[in-house]
XYZ file of N, CA, C and O in Angstrom:
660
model
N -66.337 -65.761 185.009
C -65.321 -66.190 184.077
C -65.711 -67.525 183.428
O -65.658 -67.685 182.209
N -66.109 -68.490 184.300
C -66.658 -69.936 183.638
C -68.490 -69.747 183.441
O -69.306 -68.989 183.966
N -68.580 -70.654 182.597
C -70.210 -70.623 182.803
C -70.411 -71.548 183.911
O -69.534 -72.172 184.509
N -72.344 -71.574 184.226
C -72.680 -72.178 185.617
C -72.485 -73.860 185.174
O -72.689 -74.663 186.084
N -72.142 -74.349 183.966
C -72.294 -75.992 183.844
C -71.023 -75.977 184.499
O -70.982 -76.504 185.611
N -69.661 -75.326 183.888
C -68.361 -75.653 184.542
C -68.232 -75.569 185.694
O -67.630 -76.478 186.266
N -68.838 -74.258 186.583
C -68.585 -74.330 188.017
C -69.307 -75.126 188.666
O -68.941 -75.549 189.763
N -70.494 -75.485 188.092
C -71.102 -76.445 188.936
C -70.255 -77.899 188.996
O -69.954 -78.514 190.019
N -69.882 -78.363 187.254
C -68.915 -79.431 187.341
C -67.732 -79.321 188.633
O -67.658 -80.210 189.482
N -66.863 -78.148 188.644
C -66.038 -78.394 189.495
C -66.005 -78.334 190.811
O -65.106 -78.878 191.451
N -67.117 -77.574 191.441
C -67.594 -77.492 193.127
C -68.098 -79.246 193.371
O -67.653 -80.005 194.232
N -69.215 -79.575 192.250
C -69.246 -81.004 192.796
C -67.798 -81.929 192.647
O -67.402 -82.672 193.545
N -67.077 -81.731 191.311
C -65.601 -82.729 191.863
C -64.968 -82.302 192.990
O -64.219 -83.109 193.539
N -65.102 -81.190 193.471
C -64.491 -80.747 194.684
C -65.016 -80.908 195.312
O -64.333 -80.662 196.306
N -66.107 -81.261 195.687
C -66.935 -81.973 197.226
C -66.197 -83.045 197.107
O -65.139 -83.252 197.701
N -66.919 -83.996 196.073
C -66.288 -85.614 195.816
C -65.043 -85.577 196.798
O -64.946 -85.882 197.987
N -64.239 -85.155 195.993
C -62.753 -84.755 196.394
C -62.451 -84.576 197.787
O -61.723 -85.359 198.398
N -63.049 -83.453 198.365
C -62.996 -83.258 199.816
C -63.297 -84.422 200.408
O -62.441 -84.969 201.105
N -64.664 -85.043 200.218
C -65.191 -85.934 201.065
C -64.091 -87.522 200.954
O -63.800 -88.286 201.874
N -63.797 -87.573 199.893
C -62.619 -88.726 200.010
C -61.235 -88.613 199.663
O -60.610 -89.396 198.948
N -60.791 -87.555 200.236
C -59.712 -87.541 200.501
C -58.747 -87.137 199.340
O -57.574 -86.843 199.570
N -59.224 -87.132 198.227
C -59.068 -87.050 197.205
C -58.047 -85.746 196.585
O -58.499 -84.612 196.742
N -56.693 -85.886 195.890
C -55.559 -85.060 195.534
C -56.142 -84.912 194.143
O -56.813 -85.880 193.783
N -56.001 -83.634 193.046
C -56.167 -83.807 191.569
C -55.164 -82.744 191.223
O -54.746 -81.794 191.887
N -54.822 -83.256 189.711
C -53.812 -82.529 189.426
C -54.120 -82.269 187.639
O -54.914 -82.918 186.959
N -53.442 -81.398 187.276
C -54.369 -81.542 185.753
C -52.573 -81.288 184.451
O -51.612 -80.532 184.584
N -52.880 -82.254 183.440
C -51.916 -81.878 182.181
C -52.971 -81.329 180.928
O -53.937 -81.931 180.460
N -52.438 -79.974 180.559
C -53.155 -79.856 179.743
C -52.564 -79.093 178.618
O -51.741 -78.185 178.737
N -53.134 -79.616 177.358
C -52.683 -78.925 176.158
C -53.410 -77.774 175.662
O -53.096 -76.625 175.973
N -54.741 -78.169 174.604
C -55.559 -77.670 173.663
C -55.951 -76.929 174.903
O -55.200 -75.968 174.736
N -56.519 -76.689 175.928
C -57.392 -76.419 176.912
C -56.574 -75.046 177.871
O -57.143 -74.133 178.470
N -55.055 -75.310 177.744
C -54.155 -74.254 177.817
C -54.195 -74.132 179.639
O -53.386 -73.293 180.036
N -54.796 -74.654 180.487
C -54.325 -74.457 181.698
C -56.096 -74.692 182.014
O -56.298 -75.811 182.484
N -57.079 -74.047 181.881
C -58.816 -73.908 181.768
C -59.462 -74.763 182.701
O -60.379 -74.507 183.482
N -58.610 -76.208 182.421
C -59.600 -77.094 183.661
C -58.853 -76.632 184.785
O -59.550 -76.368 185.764
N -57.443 -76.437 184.931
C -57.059 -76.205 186.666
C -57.492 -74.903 186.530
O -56.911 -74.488 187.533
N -57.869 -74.239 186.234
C -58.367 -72.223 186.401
C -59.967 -72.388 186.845
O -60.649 -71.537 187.416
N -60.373 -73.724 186.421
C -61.850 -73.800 186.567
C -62.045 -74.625 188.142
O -62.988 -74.459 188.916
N -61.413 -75.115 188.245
C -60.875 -76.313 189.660
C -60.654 -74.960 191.000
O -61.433 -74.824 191.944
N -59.408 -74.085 190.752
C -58.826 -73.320 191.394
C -60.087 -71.966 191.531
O -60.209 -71.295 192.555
N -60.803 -71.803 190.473
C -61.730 -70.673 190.609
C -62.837 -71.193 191.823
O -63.538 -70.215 192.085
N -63.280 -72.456 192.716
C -63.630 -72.562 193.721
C -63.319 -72.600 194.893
O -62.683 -73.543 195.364
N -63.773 -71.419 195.688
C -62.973 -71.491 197.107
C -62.824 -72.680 197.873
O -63.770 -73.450 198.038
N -61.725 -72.871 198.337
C -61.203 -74.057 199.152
C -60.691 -75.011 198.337
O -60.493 -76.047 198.970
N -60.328 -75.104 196.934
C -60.287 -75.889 196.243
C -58.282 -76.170 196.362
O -57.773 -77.157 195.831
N -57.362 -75.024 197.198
C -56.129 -75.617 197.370
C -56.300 -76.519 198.082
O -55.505 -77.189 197.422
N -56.736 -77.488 199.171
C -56.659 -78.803 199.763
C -56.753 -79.760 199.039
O -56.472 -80.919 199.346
N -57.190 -79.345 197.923
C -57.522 -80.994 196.728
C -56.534 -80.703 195.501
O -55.696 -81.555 195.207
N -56.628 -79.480 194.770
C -55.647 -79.075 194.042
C -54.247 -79.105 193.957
O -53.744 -78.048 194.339
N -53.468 -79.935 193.595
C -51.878 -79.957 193.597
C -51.334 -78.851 192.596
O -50.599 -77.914 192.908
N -51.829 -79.133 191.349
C -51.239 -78.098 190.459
C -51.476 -78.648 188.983
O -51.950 -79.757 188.739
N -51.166 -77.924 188.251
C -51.531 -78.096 186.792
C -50.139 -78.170 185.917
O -49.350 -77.524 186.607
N -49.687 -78.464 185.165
C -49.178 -78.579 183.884
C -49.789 -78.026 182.412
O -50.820 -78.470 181.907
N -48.961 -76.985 181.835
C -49.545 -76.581 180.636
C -48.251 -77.208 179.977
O -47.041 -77.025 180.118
N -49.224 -78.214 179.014
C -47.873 -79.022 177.865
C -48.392 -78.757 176.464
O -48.812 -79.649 175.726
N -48.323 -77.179 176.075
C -49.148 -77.013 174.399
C -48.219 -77.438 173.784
O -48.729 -78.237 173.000
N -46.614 -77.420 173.540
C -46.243 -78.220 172.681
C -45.353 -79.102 173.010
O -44.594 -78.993 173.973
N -45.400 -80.226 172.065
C -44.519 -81.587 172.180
C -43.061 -81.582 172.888
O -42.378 -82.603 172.959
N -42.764 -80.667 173.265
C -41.091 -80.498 173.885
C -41.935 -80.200 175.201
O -41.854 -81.296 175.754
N -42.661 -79.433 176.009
C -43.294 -79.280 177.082
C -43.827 -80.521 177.385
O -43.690 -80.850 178.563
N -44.479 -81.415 176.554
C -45.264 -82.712 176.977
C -44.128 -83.818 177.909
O -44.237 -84.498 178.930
N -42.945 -83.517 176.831
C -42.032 -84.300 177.283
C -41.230 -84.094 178.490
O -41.002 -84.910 179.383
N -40.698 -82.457 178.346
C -40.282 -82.046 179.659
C -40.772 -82.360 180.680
O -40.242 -83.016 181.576
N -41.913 -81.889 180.643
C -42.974 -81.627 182.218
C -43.926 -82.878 182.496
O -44.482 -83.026 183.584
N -44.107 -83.989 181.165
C -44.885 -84.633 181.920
C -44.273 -86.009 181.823
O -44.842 -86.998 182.287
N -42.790 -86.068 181.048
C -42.343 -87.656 180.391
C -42.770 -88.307 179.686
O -42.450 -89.494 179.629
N -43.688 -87.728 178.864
C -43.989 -88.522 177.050
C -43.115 -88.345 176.356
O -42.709 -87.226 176.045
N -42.493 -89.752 175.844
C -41.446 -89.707 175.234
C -41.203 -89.253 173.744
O -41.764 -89.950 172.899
N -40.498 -88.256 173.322
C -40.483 -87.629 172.228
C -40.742 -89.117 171.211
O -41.226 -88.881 170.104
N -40.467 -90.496 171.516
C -40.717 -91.408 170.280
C -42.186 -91.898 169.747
O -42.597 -92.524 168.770
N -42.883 -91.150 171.154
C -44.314 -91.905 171.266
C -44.881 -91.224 170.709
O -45.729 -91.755 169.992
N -44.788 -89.521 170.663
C -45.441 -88.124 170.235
C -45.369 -88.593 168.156
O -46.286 -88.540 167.336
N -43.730 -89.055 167.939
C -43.304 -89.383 166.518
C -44.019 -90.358 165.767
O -44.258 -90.303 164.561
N -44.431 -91.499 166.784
C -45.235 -92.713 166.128
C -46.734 -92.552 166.599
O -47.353 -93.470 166.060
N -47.395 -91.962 167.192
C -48.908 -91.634 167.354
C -49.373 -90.137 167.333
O -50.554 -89.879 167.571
N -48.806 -89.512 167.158
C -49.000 -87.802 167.028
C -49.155 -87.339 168.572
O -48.970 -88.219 169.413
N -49.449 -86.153 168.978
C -49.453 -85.227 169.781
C -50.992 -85.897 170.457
O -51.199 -86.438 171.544
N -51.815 -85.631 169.435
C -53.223 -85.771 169.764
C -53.551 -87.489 169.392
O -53.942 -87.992 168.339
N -53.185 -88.179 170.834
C -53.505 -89.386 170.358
C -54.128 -90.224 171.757
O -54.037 -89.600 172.813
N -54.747 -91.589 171.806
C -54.807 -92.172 173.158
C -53.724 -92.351 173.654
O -53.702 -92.041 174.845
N -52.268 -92.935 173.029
C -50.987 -93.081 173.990
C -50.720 -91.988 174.570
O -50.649 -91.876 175.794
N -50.490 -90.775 173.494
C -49.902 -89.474 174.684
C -50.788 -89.416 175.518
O -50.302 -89.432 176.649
N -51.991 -89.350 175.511
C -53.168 -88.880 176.464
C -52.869 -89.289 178.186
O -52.809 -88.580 179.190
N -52.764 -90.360 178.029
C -52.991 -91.771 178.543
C -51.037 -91.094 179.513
O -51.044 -90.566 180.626
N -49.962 -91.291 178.846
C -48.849 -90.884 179.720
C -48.593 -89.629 179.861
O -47.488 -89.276 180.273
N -49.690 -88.616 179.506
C -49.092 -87.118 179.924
C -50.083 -87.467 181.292
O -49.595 -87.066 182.349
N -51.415 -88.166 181.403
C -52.183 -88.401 182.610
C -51.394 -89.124 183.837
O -51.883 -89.167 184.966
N -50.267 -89.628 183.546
C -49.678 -91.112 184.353
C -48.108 -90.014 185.006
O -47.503 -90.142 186.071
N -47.864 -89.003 183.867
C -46.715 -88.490 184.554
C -46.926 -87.697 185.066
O -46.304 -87.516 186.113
N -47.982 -86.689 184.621
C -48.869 -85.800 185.681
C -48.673 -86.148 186.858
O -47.772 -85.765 187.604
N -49.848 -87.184 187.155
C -49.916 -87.905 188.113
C -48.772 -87.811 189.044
O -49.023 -87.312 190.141
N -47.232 -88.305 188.745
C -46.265 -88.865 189.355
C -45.796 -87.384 189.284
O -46.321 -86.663 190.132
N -45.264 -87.024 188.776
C -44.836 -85.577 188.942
C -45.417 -84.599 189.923
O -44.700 -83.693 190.348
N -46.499 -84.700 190.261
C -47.362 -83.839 191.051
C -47.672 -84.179 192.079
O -48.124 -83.361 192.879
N -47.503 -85.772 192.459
C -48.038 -86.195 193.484
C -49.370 -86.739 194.060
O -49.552 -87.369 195.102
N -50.358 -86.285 193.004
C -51.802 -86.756 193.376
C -51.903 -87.362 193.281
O -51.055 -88.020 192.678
N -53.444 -88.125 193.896
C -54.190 -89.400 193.263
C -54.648 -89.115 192.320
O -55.073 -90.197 191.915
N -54.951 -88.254 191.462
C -56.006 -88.641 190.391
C -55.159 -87.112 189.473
O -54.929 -86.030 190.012
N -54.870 -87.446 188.143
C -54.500 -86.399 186.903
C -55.225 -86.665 186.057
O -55.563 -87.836 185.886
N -55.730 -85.553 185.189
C -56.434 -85.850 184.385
C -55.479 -84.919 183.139
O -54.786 -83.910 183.266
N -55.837 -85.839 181.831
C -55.027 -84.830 180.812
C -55.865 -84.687 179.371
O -56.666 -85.431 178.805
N -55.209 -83.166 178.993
C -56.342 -82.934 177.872
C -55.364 -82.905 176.817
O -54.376 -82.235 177.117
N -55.329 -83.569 175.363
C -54.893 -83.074 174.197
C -55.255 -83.603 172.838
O -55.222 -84.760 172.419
N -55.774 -81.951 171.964
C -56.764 -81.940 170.779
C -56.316 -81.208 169.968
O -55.157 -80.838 169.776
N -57.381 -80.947 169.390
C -56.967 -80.146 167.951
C -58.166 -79.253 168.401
O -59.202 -79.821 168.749
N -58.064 -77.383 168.420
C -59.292 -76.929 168.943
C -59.574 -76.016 167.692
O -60.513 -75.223 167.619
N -58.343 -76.308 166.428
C -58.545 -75.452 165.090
C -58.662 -73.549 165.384
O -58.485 -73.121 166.525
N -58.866 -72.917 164.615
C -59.976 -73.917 163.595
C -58.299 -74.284 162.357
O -58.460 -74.741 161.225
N -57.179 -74.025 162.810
C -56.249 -75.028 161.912
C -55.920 -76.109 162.507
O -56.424 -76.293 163.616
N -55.115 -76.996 162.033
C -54.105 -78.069 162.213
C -54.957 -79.207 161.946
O -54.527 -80.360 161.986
N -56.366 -78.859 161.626
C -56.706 -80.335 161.469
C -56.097 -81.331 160.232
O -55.390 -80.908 159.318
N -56.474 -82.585 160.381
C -56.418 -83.261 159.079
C -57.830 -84.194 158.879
O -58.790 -84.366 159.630
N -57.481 -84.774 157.370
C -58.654 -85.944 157.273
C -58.443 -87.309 158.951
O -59.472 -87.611 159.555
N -57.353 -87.785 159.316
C -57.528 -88.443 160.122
C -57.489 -87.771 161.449
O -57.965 -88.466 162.347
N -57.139 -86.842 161.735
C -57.433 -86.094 162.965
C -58.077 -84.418 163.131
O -57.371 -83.421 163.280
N -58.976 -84.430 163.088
C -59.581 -83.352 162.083
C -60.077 -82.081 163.458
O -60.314 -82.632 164.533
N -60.176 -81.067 163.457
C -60.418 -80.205 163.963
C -61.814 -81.158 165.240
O -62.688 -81.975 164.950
N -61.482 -80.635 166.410
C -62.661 -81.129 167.000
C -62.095 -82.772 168.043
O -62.560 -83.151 169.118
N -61.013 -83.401 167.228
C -60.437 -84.005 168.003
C -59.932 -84.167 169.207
O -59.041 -83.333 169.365
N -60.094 -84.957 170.300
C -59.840 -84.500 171.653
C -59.888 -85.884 172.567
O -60.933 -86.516 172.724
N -58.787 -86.219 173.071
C -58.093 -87.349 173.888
C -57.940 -87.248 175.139
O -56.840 -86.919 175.583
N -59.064 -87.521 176.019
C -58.481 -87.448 177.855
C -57.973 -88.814 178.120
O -58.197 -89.850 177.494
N -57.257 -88.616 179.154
C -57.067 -89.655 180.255
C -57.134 -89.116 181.450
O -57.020 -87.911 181.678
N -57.387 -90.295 182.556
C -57.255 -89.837 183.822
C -56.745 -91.055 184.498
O -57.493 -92.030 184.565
N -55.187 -91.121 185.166
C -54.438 -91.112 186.029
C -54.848 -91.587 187.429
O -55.062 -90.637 188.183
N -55.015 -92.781 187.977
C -55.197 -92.924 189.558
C -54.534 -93.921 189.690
O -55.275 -94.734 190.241
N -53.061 -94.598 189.426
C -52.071 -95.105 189.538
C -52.509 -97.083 189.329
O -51.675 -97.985 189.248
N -53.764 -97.206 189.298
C -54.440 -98.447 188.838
C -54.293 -98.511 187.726
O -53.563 -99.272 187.092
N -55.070 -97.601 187.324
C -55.464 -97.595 185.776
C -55.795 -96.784 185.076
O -56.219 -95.870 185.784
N -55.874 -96.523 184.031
C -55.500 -95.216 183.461
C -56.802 -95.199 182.261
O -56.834 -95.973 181.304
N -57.822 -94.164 182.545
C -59.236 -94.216 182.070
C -58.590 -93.318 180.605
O -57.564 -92.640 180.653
N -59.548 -93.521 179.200
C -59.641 -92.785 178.002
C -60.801 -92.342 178.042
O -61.601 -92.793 178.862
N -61.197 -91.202 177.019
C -61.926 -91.068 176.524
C -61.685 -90.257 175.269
O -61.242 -89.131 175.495
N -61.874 -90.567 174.012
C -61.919 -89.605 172.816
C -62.965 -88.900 172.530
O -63.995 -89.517 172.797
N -63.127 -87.931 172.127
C -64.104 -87.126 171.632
C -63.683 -86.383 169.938
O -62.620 -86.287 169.325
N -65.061 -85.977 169.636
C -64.789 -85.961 168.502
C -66.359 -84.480 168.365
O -67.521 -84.604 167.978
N -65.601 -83.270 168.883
C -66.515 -82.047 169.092
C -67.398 -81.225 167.455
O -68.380 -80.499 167.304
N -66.436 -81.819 166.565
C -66.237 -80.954 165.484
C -65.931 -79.925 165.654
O -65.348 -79.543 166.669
N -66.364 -78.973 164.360
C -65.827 -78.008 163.868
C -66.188 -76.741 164.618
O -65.622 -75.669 164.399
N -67.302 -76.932 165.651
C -67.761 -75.938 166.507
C -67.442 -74.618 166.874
O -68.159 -73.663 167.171
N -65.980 -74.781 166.780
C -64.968 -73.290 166.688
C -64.335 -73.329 168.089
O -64.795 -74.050 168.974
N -63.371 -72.609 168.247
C -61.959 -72.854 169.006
C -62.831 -72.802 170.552
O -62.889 -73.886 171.133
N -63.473 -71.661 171.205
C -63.693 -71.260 172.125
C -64.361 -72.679 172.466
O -63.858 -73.505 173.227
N -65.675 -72.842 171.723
C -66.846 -74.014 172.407
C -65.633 -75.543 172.704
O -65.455 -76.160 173.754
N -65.054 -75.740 171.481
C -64.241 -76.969 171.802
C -63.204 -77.147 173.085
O -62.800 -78.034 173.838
N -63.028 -75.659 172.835
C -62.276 -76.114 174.371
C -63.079 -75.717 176.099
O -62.589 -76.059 177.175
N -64.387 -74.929 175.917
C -65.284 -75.543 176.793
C -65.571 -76.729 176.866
O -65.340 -77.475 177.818
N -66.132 -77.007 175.797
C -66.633 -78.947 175.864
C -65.855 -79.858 176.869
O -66.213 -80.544 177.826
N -64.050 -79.468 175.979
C -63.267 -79.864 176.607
C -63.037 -79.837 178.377
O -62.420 -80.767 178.897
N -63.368 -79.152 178.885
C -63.256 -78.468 179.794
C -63.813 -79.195 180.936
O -63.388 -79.624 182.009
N -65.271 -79.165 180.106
C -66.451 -80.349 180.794
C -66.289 -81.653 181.325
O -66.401 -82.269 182.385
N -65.839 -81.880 179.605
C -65.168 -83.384 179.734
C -64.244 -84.374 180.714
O -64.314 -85.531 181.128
N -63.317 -83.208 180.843
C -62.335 -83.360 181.510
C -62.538 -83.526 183.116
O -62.096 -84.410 183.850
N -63.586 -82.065 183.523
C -64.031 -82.570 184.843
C -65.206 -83.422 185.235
O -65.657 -83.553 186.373
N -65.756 -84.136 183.820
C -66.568 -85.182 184.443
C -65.776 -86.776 184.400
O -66.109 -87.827 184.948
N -64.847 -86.521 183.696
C -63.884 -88.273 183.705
C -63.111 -87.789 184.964
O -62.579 -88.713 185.580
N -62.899 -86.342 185.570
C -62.011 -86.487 186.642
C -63.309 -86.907 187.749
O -63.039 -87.770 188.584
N -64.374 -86.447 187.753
C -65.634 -86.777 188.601
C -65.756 -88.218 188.861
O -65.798 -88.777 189.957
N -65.808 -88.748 187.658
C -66.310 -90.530 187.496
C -65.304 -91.291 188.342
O -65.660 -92.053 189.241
N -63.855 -91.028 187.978
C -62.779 -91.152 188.470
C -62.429 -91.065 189.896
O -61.692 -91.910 190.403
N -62.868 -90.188 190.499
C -62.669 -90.215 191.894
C -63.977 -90.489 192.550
O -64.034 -90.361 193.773
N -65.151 -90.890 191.810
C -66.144 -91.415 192.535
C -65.760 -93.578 192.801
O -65.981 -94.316 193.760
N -65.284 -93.779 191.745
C -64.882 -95.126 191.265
C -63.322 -95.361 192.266
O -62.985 -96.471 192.679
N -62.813 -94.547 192.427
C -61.101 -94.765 193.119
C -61.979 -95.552 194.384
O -63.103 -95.415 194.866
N -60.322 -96.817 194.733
C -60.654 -97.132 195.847
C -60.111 -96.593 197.003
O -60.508 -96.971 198.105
């Protein structure tokens, strides 16, 4: 179901994980559930796995993860603030140490000139501090962007729980 870069990404965050003790939990938009399906597709991976959040649209972000419908109004859907508190309520909602959250534009509509197809905002959640990263995949087409995504996601959750104290 995944290719060998993703499963390999997620068996090694899931060692990491095992070996320190380590809880993960995932919010995800553009990516539709993909990083926890890719997490959960390794055996033994319920001891580290809490659970996932699918927040594809802005009333779900808010429900399920507490981004406040004012923040979604003044920085869009796909931005570092939402990123950044769908990762932080994850987090608190779920219980883990470490959430990671995905939300982009995977097209091939909705882009614009300032947020254009290919757009893509993680954070990751470990109650310190709250890591970004933007990406910017292009136009690549829906499927690859939200692999990329996918990647992405479990290597800032990787970095992340190698760095936790």
């Amino acid at each position: 179901m995944f290719d060998l870069d993703i499963r390999s990404l997620a068996a090694e965050l899931l060692n990491i994980s095992r070996e320190r003790g380590i809880t993960v939990a995932t919010v995800e938009s553009c990516t539709g559930g993909l990083v926890a399906g890719a997490l959960t597709a390794v055996s033994g991976s319920s001891s580290m796995v809490l659970g996932g959040l699918i927040t594809y649209s802005n009333e779900a972000k808010t429900a399920l993860a507490g981004v406040p419908a004012e923040l979604i109004l003044a920085h869009g859907a796909v931005s570092e603030p939402v990123a950044r508190v769908m990762a932080e309520g994850g987090r608190e909602r779920l219980s883990s140490r470490l959430a990671v959250s995905i939300t982009g534009i995977a097209g091939p509509d909705g882009g614009s000139e300032a947020k254009p197809v290919g757009l893509v905002h993680f954070a990751c959640a470990n109650g310190a501090r709250t890591l970004h990263r933007e990406k910017r995949f292009g136009a690549t087409g829906r499927d690859e962007i939200r692999r990329l995504s996918v990647l992405e996601a479990l290597d800032l959750l990787r970095e992340a729980a190698l760095t936790i104290e």
